[in-house]
PDB file of C-alpha atoms and ligand atoms in Angstrom:
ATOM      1  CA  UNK N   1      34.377 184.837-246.029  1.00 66.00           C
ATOM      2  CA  UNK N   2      37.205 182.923-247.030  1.00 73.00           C
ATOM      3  CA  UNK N   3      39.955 184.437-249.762  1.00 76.00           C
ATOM      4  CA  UNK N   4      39.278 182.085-252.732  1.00 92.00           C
ATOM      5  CA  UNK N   5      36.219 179.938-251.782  1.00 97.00           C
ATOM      6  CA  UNK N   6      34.208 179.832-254.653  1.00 98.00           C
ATOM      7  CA  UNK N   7      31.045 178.371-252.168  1.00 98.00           C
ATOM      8  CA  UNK N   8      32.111 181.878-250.014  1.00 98.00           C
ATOM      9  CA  UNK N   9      31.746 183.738-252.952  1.00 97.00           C
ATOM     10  CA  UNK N  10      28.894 182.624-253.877  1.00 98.00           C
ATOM     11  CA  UNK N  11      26.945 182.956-250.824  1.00 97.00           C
ATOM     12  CA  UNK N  12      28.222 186.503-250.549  1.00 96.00           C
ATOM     13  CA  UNK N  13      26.624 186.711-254.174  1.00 95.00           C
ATOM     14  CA  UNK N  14      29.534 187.475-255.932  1.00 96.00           C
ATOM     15  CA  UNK N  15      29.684 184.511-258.437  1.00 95.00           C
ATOM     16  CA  UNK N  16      26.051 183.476-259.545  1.00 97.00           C
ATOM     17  CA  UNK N  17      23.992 180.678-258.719  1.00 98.00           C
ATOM     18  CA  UNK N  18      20.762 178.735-258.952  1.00 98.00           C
ATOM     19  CA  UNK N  19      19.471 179.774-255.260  1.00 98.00           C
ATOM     20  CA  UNK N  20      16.579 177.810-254.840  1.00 98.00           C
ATOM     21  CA  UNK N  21      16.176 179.112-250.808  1.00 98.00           C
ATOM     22  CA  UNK N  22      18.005 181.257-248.578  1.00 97.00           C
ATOM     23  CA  UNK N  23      17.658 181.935-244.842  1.00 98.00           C
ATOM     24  CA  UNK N  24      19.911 184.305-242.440  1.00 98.00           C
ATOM     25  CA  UNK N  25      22.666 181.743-242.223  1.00 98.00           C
ATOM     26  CA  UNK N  26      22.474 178.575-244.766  1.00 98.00           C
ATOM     27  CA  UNK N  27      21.686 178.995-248.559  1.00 98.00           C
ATOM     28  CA  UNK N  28      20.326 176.373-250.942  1.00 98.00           C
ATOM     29  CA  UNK N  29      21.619 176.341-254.673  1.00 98.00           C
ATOM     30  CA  UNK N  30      21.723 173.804-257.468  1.00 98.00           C
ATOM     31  CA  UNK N  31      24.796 171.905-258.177  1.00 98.00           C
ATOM     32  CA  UNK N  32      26.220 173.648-261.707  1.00 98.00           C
ATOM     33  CA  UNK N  33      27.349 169.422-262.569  1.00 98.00           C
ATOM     34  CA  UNK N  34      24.353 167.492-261.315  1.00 98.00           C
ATOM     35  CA  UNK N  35      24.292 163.902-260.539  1.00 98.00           C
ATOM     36  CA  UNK N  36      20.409 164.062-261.202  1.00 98.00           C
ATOM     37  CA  UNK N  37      17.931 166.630-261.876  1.00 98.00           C
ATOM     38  CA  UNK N  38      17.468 168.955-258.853  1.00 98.00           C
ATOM     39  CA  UNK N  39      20.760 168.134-257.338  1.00 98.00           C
ATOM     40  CA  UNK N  40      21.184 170.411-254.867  1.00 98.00           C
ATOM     41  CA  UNK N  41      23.472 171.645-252.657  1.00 98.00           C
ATOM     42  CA  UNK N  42      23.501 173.497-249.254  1.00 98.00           C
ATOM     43  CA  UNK N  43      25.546 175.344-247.515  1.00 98.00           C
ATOM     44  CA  UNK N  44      26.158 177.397-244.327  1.00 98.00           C
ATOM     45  CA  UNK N  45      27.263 181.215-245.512  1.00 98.00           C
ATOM     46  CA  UNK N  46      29.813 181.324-242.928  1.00 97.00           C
ATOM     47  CA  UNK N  47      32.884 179.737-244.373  1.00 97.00           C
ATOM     48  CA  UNK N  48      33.748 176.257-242.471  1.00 97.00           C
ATOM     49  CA  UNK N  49      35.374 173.320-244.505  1.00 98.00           C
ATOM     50  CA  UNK N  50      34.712 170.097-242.129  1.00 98.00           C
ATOM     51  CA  UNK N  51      31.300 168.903-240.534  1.00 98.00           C
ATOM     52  CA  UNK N  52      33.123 168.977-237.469  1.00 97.00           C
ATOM     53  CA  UNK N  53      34.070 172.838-238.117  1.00 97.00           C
ATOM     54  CA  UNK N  54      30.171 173.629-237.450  1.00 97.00           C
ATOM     55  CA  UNK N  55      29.211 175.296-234.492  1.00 96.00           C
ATOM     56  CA  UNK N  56      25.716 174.123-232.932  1.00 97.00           C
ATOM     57  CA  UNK N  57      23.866 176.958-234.509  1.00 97.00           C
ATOM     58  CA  UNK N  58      25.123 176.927-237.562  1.00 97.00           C
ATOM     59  CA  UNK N  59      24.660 173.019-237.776  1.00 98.00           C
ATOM     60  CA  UNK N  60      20.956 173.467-236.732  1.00 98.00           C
ATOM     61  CA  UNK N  61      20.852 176.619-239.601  1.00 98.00           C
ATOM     62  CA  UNK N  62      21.995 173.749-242.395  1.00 98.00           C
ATOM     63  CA  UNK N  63      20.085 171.184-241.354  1.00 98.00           C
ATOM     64  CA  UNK N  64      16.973 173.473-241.325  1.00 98.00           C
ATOM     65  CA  UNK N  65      17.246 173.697-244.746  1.00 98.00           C
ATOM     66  CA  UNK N  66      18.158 170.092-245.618  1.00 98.00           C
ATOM     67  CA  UNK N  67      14.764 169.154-244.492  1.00 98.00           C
ATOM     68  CA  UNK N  68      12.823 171.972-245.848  1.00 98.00           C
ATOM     69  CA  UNK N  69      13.744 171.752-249.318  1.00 98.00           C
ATOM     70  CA  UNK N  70      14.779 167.699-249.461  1.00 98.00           C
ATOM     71  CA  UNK N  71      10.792 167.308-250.297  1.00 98.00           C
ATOM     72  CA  UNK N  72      10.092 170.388-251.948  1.00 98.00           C
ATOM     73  CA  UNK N  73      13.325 169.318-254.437  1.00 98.00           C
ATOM     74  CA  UNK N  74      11.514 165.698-254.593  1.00 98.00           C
ATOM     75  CA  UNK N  75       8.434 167.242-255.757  1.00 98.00           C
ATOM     76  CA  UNK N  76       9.645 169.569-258.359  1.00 98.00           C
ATOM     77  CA  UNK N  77      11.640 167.127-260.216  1.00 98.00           C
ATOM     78  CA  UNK N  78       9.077 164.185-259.436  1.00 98.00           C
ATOM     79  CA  UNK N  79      11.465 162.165-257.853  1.00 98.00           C
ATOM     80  CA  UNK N  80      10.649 159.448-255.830  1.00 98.00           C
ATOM     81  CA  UNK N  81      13.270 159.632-253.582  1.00 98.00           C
ATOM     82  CA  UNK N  82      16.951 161.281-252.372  1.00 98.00           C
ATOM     83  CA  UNK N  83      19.809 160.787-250.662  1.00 98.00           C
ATOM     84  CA  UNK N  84      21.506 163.328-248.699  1.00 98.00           C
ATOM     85  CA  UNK N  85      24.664 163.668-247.956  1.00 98.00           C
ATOM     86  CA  UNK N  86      28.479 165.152-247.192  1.00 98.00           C
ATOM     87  CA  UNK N  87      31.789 164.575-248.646  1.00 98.00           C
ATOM     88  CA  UNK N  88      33.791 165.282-245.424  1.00 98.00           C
ATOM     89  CA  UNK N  89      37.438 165.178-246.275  1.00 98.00           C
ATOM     90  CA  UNK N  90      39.681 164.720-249.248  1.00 97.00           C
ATOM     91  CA  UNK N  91      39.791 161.274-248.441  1.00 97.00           C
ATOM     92  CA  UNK N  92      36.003 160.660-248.801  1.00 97.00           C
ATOM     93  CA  UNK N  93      35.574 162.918-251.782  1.00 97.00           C
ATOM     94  CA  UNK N  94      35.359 166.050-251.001  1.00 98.00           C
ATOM     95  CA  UNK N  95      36.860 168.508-253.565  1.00 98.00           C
ATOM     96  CA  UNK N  96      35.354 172.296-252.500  1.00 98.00           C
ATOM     97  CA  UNK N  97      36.787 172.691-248.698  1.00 98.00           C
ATOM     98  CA  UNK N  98      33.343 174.714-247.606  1.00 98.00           C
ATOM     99  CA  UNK N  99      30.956 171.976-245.821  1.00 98.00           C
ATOM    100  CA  UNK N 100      27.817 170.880-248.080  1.00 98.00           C
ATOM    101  CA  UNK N 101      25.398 169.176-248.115  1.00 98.00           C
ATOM    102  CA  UNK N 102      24.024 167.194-251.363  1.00 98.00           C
ATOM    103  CA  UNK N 103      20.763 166.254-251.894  1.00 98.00           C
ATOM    104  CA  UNK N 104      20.766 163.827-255.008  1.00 98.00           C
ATOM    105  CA  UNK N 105      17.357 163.510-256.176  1.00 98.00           C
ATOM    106  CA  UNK N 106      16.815 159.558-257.122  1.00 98.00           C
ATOM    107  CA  UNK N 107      14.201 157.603-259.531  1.00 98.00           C
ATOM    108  CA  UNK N 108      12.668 154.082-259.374  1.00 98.00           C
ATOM    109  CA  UNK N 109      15.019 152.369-261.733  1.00 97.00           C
ATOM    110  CA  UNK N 110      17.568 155.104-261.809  1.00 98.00           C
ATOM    111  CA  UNK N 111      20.552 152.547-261.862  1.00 97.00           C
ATOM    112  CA  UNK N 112      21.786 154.589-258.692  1.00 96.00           C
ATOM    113  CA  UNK N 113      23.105 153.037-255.243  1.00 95.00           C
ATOM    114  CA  UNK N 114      22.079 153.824-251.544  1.00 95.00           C
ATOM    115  CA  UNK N 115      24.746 155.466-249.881  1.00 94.00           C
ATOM    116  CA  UNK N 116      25.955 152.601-248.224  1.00 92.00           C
ATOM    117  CA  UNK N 117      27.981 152.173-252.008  1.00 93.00           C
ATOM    118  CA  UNK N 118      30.165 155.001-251.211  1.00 93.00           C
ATOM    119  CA  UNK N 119      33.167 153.075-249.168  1.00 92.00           C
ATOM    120  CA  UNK N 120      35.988 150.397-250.316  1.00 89.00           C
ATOM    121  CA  UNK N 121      35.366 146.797-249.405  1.00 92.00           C
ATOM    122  CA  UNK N 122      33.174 145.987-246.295  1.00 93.00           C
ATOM    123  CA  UNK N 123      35.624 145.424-243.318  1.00 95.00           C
ATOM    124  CA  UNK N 124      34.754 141.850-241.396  1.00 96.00           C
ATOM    125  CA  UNK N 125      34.701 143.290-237.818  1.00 98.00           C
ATOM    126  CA  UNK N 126      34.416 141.061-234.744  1.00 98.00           C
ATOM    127  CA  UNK N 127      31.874 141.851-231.938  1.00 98.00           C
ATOM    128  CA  UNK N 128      35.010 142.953-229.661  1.00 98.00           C
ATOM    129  CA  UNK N 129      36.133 145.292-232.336  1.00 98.00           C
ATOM    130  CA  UNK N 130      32.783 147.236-232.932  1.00 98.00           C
ATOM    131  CA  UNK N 131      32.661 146.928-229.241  1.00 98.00           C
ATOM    132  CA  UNK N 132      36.139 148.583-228.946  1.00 98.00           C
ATOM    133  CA  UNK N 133      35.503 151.515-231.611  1.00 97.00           C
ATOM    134  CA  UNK N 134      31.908 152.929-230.104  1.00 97.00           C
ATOM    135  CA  UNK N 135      34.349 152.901-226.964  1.00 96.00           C
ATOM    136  CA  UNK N 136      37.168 155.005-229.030  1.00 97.00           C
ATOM    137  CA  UNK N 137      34.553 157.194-230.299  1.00 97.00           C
ATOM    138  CA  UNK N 138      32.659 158.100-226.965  1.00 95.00           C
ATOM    139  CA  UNK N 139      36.126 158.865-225.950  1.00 95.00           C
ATOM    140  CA  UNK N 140      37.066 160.843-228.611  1.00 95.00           C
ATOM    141  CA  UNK N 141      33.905 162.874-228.274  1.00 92.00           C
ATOM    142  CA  UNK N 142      34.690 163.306-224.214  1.00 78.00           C
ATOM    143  CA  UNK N 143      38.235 163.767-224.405  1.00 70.00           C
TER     144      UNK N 143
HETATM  145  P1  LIG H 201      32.284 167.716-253.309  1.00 87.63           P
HETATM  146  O1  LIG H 201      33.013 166.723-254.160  1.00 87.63           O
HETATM  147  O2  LIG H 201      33.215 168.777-252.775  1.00 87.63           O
HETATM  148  O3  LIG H 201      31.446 167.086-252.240  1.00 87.63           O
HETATM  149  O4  LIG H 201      31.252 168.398-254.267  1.00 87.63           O
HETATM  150  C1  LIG H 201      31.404 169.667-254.821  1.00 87.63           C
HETATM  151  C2  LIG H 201      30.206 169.901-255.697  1.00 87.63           C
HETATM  152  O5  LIG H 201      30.170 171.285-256.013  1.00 87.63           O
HETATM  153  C3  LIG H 201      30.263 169.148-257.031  1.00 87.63           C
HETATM  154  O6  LIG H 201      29.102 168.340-257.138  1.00 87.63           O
HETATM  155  C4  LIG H 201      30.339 170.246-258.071  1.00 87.63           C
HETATM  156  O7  LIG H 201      29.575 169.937-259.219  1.00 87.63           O
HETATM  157  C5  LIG H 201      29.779 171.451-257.345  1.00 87.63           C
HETATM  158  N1  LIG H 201      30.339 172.726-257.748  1.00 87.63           N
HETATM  159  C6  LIG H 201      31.663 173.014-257.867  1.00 87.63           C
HETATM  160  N2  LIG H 201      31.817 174.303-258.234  1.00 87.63           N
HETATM  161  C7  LIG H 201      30.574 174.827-258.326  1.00 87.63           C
HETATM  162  C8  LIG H 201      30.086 176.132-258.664  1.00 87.63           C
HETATM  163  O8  LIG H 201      30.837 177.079-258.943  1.00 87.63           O
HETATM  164  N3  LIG H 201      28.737 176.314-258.656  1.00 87.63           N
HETATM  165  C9  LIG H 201      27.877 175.301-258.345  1.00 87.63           C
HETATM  166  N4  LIG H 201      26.564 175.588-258.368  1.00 87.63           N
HETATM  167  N5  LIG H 201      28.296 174.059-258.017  1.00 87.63           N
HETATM  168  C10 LIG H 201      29.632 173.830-258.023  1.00 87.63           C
HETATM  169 ZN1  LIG H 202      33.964 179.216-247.883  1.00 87.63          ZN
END
């Protein structure tokens, strides 16, 4: 539990929520200002703000529940689709510092966008660059 972290809070249950599913270590809730109808949100009870924050367990424990209730969300709001997804950083939107995960639910003709939307302007990068940056990230991972 982290002091002031209303997502702490409420998987402690001490501000309320829509659960929708719960295991030992991830819990499943609506989103209280949905982008659609069963937009959902899940997150790992143990406070960490950054995907990179996760331990391997507690990864596996969100993810778990990403893919059990992505369909079961689908099918209770008839959706026909959903993209799922994290806000990892200020920078790229992310305004409660516990990780989550969003599962949008989406409609044939919703006026929506697929997630590749979500950046600035498309960066023109040569074959040497993209060839340089999976280099840089391999690193980054090793190092
Ligand atoms: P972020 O921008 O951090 O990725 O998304 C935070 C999400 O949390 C938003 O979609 C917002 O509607 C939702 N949210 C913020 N506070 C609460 C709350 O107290 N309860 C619930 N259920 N959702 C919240
Ligand atoms: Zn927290």
């Amino acid at each position: 539990m982290s002091d002031d972290c209303i997502f702490c809070a409420i998987a402690d249950g001490e501000i309320p929520a829509r659960t929708v599913h719960e295991t030992d270590d991830a819990v499943a809730f609506l989103d209280a200002n949905p982008l659609a109808p069963g937009h959902t949100l899940v997150i790992p009870k143990t406070h960490a703000e950054r995907v990179g924050d996760l331990d391997a367990d507690l990864a596996s424990a969100v993810f778990d529940v990403v893919s059990e209730i992505t369909p079961a969300v689908e099918a209770a709001v008839d959706a026909d689709g959903a993209n799922v997804g994290i806000n990892d950083g200020e920078a790229a939107g992310q305004e409660v510092p516990h990780v989550h995960v969003h599962v949008v639910p989406r409609f044939d003709g919703d006026g929506g966008a697929p997630i590749h939307a979500v950046a600035g302007e498309r960066p023109d990068l040569a074959d040497e660059e993209l060839d340089a940056i999976a280099t840089d990230v391999s690193a980054a991972i090793d190092g």
